[in-house]
PDB file of C-alpha atoms in Angstrom:
ATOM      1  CA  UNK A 602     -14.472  -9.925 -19.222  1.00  0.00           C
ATOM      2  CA  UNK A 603     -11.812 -12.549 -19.401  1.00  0.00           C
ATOM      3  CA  UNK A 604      -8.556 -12.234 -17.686  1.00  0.00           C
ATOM      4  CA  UNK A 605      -5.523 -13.973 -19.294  1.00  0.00           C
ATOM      5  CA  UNK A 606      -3.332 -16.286 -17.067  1.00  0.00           C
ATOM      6  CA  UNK A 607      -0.381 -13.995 -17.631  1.00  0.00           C
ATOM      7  CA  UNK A 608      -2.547 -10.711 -16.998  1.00  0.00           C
ATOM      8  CA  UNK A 609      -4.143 -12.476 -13.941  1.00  0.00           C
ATOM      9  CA  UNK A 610      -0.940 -13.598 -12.205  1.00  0.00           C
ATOM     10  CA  UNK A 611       0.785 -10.033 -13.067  1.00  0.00           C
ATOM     11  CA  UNK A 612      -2.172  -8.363 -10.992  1.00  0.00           C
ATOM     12  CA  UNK A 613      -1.702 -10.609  -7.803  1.00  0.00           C
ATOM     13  CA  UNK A 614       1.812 -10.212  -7.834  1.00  0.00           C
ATOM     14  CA  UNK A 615       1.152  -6.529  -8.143  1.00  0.00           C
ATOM     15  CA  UNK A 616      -1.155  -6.498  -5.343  1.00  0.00           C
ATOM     16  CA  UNK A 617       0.926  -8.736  -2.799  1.00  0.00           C
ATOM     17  CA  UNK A 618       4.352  -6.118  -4.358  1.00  0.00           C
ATOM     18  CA  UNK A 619       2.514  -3.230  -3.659  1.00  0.00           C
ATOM     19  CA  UNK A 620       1.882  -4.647   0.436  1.00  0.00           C
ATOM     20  CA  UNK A 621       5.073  -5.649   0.864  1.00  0.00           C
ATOM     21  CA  UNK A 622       6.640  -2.233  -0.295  1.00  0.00           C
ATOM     22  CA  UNK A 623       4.277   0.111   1.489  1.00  0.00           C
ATOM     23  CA  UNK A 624       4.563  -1.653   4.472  1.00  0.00           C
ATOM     24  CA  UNK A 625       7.782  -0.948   4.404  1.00  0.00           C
ATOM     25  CA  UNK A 626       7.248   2.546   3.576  1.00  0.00           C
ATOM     26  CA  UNK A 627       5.044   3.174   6.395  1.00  0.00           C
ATOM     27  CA  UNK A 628       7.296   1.352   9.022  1.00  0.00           C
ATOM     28  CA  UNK A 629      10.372   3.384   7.770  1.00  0.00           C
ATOM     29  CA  UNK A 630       7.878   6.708   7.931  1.00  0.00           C
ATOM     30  CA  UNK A 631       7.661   5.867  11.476  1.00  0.00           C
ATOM     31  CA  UNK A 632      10.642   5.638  12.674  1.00  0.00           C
ATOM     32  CA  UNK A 633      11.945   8.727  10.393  1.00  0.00           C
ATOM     33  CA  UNK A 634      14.457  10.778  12.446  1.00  0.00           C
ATOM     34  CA  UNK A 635      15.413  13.463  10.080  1.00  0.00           C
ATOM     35  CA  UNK A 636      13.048  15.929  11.112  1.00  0.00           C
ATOM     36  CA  UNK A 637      10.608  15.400   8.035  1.00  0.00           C
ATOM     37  CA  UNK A 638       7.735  13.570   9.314  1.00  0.00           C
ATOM     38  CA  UNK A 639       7.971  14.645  13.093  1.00  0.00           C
ATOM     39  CA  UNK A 640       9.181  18.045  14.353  1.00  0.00           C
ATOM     40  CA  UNK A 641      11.049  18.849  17.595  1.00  0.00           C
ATOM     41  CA  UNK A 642       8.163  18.153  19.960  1.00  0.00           C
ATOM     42  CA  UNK A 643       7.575  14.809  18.055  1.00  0.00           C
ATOM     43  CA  UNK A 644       4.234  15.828  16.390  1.00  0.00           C
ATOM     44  CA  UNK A 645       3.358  14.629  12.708  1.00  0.00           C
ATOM     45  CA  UNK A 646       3.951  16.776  10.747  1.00  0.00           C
ATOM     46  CA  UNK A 647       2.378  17.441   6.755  1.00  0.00           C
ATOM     47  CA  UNK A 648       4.762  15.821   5.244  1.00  0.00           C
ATOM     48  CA  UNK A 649       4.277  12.548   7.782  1.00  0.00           C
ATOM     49  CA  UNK A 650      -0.195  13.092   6.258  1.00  0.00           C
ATOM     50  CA  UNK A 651       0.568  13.279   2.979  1.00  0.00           C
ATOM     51  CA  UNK A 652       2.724   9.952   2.455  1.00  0.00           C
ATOM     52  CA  UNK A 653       0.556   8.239   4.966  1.00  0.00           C
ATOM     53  CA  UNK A 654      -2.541   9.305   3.181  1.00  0.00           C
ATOM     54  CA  UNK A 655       0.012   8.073   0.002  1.00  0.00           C
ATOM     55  CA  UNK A 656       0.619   4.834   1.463  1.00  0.00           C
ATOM     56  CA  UNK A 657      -2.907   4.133   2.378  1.00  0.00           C
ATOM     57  CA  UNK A 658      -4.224   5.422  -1.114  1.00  0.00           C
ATOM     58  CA  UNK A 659      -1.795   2.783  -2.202  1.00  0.00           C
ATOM     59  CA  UNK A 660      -2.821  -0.481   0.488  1.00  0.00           C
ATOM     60  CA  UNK A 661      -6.433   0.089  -1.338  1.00  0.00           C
ATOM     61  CA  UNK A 662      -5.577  -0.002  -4.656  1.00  0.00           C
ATOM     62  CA  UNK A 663      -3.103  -2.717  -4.427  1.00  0.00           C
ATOM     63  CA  UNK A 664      -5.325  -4.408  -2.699  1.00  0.00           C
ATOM     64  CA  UNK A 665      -8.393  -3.999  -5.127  1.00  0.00           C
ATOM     65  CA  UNK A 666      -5.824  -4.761  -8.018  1.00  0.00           C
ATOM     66  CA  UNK A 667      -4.627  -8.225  -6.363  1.00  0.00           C
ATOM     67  CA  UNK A 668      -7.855  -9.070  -5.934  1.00  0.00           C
ATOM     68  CA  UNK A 669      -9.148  -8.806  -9.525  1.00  0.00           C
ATOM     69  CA  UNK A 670      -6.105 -11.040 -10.609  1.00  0.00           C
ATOM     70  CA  UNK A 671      -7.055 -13.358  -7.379  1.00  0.00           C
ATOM     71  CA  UNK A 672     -10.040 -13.788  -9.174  1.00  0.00           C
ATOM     72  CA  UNK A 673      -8.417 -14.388 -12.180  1.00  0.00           C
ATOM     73  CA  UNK A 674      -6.330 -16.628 -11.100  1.00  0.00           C
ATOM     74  CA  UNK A 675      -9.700 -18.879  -9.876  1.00  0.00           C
ATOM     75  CA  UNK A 676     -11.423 -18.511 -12.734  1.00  0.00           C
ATOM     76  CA  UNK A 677      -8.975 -19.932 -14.885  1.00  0.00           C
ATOM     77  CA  UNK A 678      -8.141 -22.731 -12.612  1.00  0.00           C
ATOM     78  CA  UNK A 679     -12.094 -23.504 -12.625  1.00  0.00           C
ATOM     79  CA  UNK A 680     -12.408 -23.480 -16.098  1.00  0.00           C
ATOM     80  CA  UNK A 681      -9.499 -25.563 -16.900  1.00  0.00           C
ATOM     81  CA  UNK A 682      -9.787 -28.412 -14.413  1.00  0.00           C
ATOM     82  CA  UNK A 683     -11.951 -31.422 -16.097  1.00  0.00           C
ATOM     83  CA  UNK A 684     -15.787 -31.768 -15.299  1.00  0.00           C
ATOM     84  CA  UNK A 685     -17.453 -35.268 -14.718  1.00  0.00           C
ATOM     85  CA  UNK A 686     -20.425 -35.442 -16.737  1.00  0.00           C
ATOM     86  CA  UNK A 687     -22.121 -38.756 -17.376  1.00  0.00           C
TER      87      UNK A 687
END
């Protein structure tokens, strides 16, 4: 299967967006002092497993996802860049 340039670029962008927003999510998660993801004695709570399970759901798929338009990406650039034949 062929990946168009467009297509291909839109997937690594994807994957390198999805990084940078989870990352995020997770530091944010950490630090949370409203009470959601820790209770008093500063233990995780379910809510703290679920959207860290979320986030890491999410680093795998992104990842998988930048990598096929990675790949992309290198394919095209392969194909397109002149051969010396004699």
């Amino acid at each position: 299967m062929k990946l168009s340039r467009p297509v291909s670029w839109f997937l690594l962008a994807f994957g390198v967006w999805s990084w940078i927003i989870w990352i995020t999510f997770v530091k944010n998660l950490v630090k949370d002092a409203s009470g959601l993801a820790f209770d008093d004695a500063g233990d995780p709570t379910g809510y703290f497993w679920v959207h860290l399970l979320l986030a890491v759901a999410s680093f795998v798929m992104g990842t998988v996802v930048g990598l096929i338009g990675l790949r992309g990406v290198r394919a095209l650039r392969r194909n397109s860049q002149p051969t010396l034949e004699s």
